[in-house]
Coordinates of C-alpha atoms and ligand atoms in Angstrom, one line a residue:
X1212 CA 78.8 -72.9 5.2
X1213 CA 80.0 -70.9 8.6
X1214 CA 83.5 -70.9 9.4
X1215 CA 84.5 -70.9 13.2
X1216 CA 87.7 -70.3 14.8
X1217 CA 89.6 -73.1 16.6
X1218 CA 90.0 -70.5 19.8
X1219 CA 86.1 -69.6 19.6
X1220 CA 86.7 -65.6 20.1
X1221 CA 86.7 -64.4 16.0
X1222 CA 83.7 -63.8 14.5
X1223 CA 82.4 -66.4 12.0
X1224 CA 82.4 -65.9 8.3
X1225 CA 82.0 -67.3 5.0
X1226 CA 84.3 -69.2 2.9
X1227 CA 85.4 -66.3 0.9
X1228 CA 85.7 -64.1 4.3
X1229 CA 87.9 -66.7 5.6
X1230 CA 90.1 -67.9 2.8
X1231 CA 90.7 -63.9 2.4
X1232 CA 91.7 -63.6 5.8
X1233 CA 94.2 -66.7 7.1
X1234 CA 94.6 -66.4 10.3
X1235 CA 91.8 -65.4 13.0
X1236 CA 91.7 -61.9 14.7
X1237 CA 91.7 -64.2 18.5
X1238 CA 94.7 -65.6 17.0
X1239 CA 93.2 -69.4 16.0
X1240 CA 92.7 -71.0 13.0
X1241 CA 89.5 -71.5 11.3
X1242 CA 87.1 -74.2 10.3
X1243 CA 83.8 -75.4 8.6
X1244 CA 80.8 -75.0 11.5
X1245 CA 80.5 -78.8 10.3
X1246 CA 82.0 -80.8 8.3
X1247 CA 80.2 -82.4 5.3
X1248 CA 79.8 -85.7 4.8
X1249 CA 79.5 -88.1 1.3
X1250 CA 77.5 -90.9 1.3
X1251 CA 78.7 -94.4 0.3
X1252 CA 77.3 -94.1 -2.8
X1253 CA 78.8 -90.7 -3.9
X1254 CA 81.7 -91.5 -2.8
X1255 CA 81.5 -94.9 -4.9
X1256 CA 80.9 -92.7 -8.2
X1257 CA 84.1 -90.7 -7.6
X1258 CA 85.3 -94.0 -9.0
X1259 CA 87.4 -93.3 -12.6
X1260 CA 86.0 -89.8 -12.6
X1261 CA 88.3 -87.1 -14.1
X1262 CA 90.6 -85.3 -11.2
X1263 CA 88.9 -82.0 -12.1
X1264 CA 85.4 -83.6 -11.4
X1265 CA 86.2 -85.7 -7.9
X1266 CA 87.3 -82.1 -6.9
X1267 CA 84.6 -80.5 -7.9
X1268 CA 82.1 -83.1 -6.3
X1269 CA 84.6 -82.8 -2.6
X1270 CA 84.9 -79.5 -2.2
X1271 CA 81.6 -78.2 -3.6
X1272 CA 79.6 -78.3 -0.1
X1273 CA 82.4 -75.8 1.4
X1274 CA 83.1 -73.2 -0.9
X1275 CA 78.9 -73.4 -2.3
X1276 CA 77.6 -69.8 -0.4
X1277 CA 80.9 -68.0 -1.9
X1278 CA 80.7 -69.2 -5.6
X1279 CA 78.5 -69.8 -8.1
X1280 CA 78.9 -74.3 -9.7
X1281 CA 80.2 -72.6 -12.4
X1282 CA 82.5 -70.0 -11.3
X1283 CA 83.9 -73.2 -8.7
X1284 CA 84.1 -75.7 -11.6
X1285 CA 85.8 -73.1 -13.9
X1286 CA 88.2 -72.2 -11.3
X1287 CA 89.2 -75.8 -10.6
X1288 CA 89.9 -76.2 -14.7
X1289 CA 92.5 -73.4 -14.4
X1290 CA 93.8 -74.9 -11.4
X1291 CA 95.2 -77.8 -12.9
X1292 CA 95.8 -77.4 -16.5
X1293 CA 99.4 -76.4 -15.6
X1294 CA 100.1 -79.7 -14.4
X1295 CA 102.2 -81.8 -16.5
X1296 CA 100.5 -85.3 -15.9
X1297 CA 96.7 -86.1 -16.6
X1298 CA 95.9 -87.5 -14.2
X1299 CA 97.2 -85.1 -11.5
X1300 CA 97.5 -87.2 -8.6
X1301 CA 98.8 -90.8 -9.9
X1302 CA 99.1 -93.4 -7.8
X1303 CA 102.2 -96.4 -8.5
X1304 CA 102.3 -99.6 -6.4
X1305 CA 105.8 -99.5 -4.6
X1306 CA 104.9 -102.9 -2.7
X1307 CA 102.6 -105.9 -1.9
X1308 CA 99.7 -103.7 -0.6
X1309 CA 101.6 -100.4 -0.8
X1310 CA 101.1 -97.8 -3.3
X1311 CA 102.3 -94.0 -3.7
X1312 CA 100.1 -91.2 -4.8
X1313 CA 102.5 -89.0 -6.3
X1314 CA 102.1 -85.6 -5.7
X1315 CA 104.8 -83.9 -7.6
X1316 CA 103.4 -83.0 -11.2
X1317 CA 102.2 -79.4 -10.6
X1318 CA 104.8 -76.6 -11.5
X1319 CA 107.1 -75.9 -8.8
X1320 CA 107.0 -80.0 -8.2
X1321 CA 106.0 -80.3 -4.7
X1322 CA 102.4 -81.3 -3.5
X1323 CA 101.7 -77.6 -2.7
X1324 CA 101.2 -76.6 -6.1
X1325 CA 97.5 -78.5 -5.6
X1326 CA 96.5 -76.4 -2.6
X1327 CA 97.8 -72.7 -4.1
X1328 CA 97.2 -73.1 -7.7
X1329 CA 93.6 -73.2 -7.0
X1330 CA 93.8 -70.8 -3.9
X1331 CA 95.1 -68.2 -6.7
X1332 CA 92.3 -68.9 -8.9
X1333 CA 89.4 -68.4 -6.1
X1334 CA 91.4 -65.4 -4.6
X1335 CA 91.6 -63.6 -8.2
X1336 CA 87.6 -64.6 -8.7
X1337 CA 86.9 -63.2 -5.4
X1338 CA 89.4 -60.0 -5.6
X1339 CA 87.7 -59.1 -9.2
X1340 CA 83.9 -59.2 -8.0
X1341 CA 84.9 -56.9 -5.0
X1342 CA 87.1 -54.7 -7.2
X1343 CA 89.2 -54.8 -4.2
X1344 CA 92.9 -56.1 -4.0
X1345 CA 95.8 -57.7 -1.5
X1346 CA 99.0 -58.2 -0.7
X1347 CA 100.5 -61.6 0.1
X1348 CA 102.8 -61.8 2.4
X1349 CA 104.4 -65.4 2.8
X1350 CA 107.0 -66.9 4.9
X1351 CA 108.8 -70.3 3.4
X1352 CA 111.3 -72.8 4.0
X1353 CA 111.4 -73.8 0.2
X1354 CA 108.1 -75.3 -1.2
X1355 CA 105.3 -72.9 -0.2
X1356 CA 107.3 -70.0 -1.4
X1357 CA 107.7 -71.1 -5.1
X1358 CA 104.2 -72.7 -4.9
X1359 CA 102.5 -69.0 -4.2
X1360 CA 105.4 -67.2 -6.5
X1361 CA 103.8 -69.9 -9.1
X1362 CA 100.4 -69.4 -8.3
X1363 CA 99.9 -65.3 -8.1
X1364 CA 102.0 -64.3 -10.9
X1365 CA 100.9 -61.9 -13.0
X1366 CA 97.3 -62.0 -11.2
X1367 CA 96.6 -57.9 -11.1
X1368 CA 94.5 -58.1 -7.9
X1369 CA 97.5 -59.5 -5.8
X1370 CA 101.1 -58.6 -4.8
X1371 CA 103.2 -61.1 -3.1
X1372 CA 105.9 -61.1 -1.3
X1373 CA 107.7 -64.1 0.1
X1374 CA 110.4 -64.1 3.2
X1375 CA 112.6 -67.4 3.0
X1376 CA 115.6 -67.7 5.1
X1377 CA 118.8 -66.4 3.2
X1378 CA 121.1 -69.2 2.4
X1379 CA 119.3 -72.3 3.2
X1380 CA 116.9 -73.6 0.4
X1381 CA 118.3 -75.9 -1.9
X1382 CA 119.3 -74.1 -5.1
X1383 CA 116.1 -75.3 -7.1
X1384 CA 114.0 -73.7 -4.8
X1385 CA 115.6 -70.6 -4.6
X1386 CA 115.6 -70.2 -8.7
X1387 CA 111.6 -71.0 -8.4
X1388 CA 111.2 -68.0 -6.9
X1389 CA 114.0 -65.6 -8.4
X1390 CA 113.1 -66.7 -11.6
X1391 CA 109.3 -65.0 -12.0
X1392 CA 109.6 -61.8 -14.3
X1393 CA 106.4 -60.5 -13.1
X1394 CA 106.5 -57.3 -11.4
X1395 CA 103.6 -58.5 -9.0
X1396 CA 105.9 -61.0 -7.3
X1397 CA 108.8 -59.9 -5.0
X1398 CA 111.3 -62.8 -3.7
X1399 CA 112.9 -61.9 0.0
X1400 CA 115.9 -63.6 1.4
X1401 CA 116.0 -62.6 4.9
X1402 CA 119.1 -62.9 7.0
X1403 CA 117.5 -65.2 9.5
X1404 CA 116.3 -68.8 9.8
X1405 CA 112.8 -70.4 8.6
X1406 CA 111.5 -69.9 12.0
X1407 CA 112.7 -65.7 11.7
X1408 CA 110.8 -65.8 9.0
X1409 CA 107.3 -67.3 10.3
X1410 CA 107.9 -65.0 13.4
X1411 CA 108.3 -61.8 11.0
X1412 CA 104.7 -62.8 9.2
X1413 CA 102.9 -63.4 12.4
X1414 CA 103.9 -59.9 13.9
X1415 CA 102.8 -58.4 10.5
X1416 CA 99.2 -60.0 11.4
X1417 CA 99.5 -58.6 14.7
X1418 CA 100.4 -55.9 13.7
X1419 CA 96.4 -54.1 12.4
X1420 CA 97.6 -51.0 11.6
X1421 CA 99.8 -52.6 8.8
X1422 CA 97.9 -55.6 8.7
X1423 CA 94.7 -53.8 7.6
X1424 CA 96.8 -50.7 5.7
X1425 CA 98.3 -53.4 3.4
X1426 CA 94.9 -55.9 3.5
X1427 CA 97.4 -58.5 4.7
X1428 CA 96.2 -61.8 2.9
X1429 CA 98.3 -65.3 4.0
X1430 CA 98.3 -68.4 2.3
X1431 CA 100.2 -70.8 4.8
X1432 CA 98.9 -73.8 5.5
X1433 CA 97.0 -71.7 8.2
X1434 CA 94.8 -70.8 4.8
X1435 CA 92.0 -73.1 5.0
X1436 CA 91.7 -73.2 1.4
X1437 CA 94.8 -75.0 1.1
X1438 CA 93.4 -77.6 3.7
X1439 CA 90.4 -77.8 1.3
X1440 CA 92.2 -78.9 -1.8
X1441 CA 94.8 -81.5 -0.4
X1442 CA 91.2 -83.8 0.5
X1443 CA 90.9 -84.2 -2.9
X1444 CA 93.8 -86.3 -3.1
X1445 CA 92.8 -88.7 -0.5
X1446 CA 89.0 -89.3 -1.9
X1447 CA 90.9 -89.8 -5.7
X1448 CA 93.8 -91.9 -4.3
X1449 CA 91.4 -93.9 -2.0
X1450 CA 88.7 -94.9 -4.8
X1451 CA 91.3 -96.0 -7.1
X1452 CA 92.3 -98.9 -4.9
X1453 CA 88.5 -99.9 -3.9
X1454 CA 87.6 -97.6 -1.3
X1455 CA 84.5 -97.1 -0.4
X1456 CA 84.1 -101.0 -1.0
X1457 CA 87.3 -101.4 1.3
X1458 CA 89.1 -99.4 3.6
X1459 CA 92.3 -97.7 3.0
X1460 CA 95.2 -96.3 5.3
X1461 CA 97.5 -93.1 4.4
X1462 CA 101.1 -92.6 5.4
X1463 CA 102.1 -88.7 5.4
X1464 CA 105.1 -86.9 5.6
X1465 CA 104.7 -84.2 8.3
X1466 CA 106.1 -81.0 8.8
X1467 CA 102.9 -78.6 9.4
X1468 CA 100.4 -81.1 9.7
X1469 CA 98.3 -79.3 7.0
X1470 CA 98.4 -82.2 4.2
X1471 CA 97.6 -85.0 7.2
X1472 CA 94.7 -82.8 8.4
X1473 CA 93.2 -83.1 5.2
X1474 CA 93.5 -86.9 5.3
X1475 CA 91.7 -86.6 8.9
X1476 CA 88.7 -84.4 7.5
X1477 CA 88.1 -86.8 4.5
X1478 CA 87.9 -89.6 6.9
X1479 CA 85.3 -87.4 8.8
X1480 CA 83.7 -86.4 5.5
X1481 CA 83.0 -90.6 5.0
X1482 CA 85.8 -91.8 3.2
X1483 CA 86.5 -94.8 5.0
X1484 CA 90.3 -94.5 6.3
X1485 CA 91.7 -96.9 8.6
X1486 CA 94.8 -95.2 9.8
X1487 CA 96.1 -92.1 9.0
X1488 CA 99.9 -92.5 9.7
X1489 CA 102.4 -89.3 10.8
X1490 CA 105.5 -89.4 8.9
X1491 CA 108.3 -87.0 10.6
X1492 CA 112.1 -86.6 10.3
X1493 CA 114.8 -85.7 13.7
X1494 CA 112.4 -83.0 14.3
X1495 CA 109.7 -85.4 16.1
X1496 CA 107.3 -83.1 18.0
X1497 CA 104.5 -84.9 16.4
X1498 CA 105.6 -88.4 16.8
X1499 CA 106.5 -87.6 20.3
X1500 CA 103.6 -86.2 21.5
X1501 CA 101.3 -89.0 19.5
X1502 CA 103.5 -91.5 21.3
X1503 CA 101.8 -89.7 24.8
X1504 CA 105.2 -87.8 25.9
X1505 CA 103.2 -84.2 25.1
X1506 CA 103.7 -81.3 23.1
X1507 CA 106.8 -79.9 24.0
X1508 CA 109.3 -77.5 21.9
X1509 CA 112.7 -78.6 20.7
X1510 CA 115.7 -76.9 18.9
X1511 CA 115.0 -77.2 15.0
X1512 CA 117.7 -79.7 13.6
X1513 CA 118.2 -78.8 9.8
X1514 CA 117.7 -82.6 8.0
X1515 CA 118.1 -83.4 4.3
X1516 CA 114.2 -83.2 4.2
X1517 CA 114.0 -79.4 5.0
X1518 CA 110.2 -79.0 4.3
X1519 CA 109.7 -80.7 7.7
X1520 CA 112.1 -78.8 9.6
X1521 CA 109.7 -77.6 12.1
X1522 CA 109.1 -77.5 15.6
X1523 CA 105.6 -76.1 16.0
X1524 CA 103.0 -77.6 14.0
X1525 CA 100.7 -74.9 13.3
X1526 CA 97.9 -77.1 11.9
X1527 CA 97.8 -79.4 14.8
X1528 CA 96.1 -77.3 16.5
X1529 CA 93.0 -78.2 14.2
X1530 CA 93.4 -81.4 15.2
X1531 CA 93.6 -80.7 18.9
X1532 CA 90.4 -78.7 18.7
X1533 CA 88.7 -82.1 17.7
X1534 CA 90.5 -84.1 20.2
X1535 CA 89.0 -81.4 22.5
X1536 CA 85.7 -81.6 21.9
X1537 CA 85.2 -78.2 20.0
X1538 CA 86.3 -76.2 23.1
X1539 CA 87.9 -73.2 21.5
X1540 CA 88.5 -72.0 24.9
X1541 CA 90.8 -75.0 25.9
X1542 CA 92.3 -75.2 23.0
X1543 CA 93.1 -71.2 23.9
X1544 CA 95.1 -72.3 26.9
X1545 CA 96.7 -75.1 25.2
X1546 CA 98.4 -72.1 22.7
X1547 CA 99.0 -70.3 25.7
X1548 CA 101.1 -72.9 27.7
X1549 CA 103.1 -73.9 24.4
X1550 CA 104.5 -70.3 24.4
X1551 CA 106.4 -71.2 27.6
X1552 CA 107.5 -74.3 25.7
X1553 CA 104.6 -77.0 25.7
X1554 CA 101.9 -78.7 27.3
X1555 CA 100.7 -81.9 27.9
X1556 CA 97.8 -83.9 26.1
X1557 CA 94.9 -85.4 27.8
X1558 CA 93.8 -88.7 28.4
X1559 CA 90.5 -88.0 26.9
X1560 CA 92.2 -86.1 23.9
X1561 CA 95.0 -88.6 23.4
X1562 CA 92.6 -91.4 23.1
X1563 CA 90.6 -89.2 20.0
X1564 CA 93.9 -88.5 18.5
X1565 CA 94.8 -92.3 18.7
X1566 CA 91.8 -93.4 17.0
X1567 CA 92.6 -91.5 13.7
X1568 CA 96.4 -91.2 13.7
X1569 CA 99.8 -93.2 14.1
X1570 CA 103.3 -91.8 13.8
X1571 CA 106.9 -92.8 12.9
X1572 CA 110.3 -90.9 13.3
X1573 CA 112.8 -91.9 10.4
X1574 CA 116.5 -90.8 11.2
X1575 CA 119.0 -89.2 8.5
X1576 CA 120.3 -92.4 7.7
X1577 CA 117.4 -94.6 7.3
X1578 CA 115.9 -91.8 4.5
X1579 CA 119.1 -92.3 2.5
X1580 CA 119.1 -95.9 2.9
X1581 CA 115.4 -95.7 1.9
X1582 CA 115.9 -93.8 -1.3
X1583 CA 118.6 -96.1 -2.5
X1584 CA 116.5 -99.3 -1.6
X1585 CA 113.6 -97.9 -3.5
X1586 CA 115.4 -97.6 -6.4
X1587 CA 116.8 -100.8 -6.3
X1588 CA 113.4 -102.8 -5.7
X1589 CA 111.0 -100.8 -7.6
X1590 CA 109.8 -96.8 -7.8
X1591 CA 112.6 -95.0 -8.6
X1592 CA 114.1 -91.9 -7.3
X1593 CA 112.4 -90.4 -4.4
X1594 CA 112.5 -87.4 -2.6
X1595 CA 114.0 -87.4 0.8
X1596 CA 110.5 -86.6 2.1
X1597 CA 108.7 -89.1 0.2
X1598 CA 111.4 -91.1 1.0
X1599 CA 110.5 -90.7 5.0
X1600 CA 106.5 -91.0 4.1
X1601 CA 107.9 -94.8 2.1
X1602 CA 109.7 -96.1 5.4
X1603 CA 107.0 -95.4 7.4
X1604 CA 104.5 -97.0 5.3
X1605 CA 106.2 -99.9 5.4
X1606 CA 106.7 -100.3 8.5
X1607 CA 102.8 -99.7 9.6
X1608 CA 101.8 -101.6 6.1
X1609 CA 99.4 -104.6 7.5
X1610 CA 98.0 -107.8 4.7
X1611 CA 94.2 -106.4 4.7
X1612 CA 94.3 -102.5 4.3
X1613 CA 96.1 -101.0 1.2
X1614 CA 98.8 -98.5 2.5
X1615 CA 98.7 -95.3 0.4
X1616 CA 101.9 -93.1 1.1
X1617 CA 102.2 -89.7 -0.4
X1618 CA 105.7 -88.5 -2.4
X1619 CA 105.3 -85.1 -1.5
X1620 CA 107.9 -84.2 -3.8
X1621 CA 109.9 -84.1 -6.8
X1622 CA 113.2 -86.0 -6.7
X1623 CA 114.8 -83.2 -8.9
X1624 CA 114.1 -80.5 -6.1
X1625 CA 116.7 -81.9 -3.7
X1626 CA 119.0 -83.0 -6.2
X1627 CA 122.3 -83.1 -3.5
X1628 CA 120.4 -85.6 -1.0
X1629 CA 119.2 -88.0 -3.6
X1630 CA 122.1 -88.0 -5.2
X1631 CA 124.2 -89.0 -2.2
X1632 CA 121.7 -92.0 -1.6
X1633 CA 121.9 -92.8 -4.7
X1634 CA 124.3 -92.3 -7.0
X1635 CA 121.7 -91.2 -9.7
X1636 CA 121.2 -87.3 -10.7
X1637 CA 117.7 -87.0 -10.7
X1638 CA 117.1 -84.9 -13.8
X1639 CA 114.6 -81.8 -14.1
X1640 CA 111.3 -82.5 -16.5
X1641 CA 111.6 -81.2 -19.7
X1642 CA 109.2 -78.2 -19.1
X1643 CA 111.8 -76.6 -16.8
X1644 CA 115.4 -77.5 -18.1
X1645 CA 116.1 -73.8 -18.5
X1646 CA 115.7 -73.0 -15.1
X1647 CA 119.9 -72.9 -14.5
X1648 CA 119.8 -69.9 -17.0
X1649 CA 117.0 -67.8 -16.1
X1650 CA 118.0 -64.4 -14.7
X1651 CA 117.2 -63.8 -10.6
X1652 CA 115.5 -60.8 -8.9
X1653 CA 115.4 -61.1 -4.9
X1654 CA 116.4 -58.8 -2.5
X1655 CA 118.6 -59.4 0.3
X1656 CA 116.4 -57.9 3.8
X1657 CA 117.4 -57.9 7.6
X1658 CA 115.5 -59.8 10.0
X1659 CA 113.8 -56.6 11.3
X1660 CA 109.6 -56.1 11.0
X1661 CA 110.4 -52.1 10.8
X1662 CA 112.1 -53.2 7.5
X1663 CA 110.4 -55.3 6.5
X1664 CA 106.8 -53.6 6.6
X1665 CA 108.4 -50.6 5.2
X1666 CA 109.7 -52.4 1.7
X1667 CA 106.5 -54.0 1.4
X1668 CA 104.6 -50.5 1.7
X1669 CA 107.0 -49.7 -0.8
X1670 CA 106.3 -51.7 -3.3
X1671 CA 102.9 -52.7 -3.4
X1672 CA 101.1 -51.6 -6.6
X1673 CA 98.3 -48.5 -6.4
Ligands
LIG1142 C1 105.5 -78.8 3.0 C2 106.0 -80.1 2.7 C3 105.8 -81.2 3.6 C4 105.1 -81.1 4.9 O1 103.7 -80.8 4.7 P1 102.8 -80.2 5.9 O2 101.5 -79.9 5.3 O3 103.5 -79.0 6.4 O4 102.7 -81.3 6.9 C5 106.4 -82.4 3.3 N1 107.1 -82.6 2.1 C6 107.3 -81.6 1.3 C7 108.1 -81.8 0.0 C8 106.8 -80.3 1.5 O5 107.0 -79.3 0.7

């Protein structure tokens, strides 16, 4: 398999080539040449298969010219052993005709622990038969931080190095990445905002003489690879309530669009998936622009569901591609126009995007409300995100299709919000208690690239 960039000016390259890379030297984001597709029959014999195996069987025709069947189905073992339910993805019915895949079981407890604990696995494979070696550089508003901290510890062919915004994760996600002893992992709190920190980590990839001094690797959701592993989900999820016999629709909270464009690509791959519903908080780009009003930049309002305090929606611009036709080069002046704050969609493109997706906006009020009625009538504590994802699927839940929304994560890693809603502490699992009373190592960094670059030069192992 070839993979392409979304702005048509990179040159194309394998799987490995492209998961080692992240972002696209023309500045786009890249895909398979084609997208495979399943039958109706393979998909139907995904049915009660072991998690390990459905991934296997899903990602097999995209990663096939970089790794040998058993390299890949070693790699996916290792992957998930860490997680701390058997079944990795179980799904719970919340409602008449409304379930939710929960998402939360890997070891930081948020849904991005399926994407990098395998994307550490096929980078180490991959590092080890080059006898060659990277450096990580990551930028993180809580979750993907602690995911990738989680993930690359203690590999030797990786350093990492993660930039979240000094001050403003929650406390649990701040010990998930203080807390690593290993000296291949360096936590940064930067005196900045989420969006300082994404801004820092694209001028280090624009940046080539550091960029290629370093062998700058990313692993934000810009990372195919991580697209890659969150179809799993949907093909497991999806069979378990009588897909491909029936179809199935998928409510999604949003922040980068990367989870919901995996849900778009199994669709395209054959799974057969009704709607595939946009979940966002205050920060509504998404829903406003699927609601026809365009793509247009607001001011980031911080919410109780931080992971989705975004503004521009990196991974949407997969989807646009699509919506476009494949025309890198429009797709090109789309990124162009959104520097000077936005663009609009077109009629042609709108009317693709409506055929796969829908969208809701839930307000700070309704996600507590939510929370507390979901405890009271049936799963539980939710996260605030999940919690978003629930209110949504309700409200676009119809009698024929089963409504499959995804808890993105952990109740127990936004203790204060649930709490509030609720009433109920929602305690750590077992496997983590001690995490009040593990030591920290970050250091404190300005918002400056100069230095910045110059710490991670610094500390990068020879
Ligand atoms: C990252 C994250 C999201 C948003 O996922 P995207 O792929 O960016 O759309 C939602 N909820 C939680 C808990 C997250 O960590």
């Amino acid at each position: 398999m070839k993979y392409i960039s979304t702005r048509g000016q990179a040159p194309e390259l394998t799987f490995e080539e492209a998961m080692l890379t992240g972002l696209a030297r023309d500045g786009g984001l890249y895909l398979p040449a084609e997208i495979p597709v399943m039958s109706h029959d393979e998909i139907a014999a995904l049915a009660g298969l072991p998690y390990e195996e459905i991934a296997f069987r899903v990602m097999w025709p995209y990663v096939s010219g970089s790794f040998t069947e058993q390299e890949f189905k070693d790699i996916v073992a290792r992957a998930y052993e860490g997680f701390g339910h058997d079944a990795r993805a179980p799904i719970k019915q919340l409602n008449e005709n409304h379930f939710l895949l929960e998402l939360f079981h890997g070891p930081t407890l948020a849904f991005k622990d399926f994407a990098m604990q395998l994307i550490g696995q096929l980078f180490q494979v991959a590092l080890k038969r080059r006898n060659d070696r990277v450096t990580i550089v990551g930028a993180t508003s809580g979750d993907t931080g602690s995911a990738a901290i989680e993930a690359f510890r203690g590999l030797d062919a990786v350093d990492v190095f993660i930039l979240y915004p000094h001050g403003r994760v929650s406390e649990v996600q701040r010990r998930q990445m203080t807390t690593p002893a290993d000296s291949n992992v360096h936590a940064l709190a930067v005196d900045g905002d989420f969006d300082d920190c994404q801004a820092a980590l694209k001028d280090m990839f624009n940046d080539f003489d550091f960029r290629d001094g370093v062998k700058l690797a990313g692993v934000n959701s810009i990372n195919f690879a991580r697209v890659l592993a969150q179809i799993v989900y949907y093909f497991s999820a999806a069979v378990s309530v009588g897909a491909p016999h029936r179809k199935v629709s998928f409510t999604v909270p949003t922040g980068n669009f990367g989870d919901i464009f995996a849900g778009y690509l199994a669709k395209r791959m054959g799974l057969p998936i009704d709607r595939l519903v946009v979940a966002t908080n205050q920060n509504d780009i998404l829903h406003r622009c699927l609601s026809g009003e365009g793509y247009f930049k607001g001011d980031t309002i911080p919410s109780i569901s931080p992971s989705m305090d975004i503004q521009v929606s990196s991974n949407f611009e997969r989807a646009l591609y699509y919506a476009y036709g494949e025309d890198g080069s429009a797709v090109a002046q789309l990124m162009d126009e959104l520097k000077s704050g936005g663009f609009n969609v077109s009629q042609g493109a709108m009317e693709a995007l409506r055929e796969s997706f829908d969208s809701g906006r839930v307000s700070e009020d309704e996600t507590l409300e939510t929370i507390k009625h979901t405890l009271a009538h049936s799963a539980g504590l939710v996260c605030p995100h999940s919690a978003i994802g629930i209110k949504v699927g309700e409200d676009h839940r119809t009698a024929d299709v089963p409504m499959i929304t995804l808890a993105t994560a952990h109740p127990a890693k936004f203790p204060a919000a649930v709490e509030k809603a609720s009433g109920e502490h929602p305690p750590l699992p077992s496997r983590m208690s001690d995490l009040y009373e593990r030591p920290e190592r970050v250091t404190r960094i300005a918002n400056d690239l100069g230095a910045l670059e110059d710490h991670i030069k610094g500390h990068i192992a020879e």
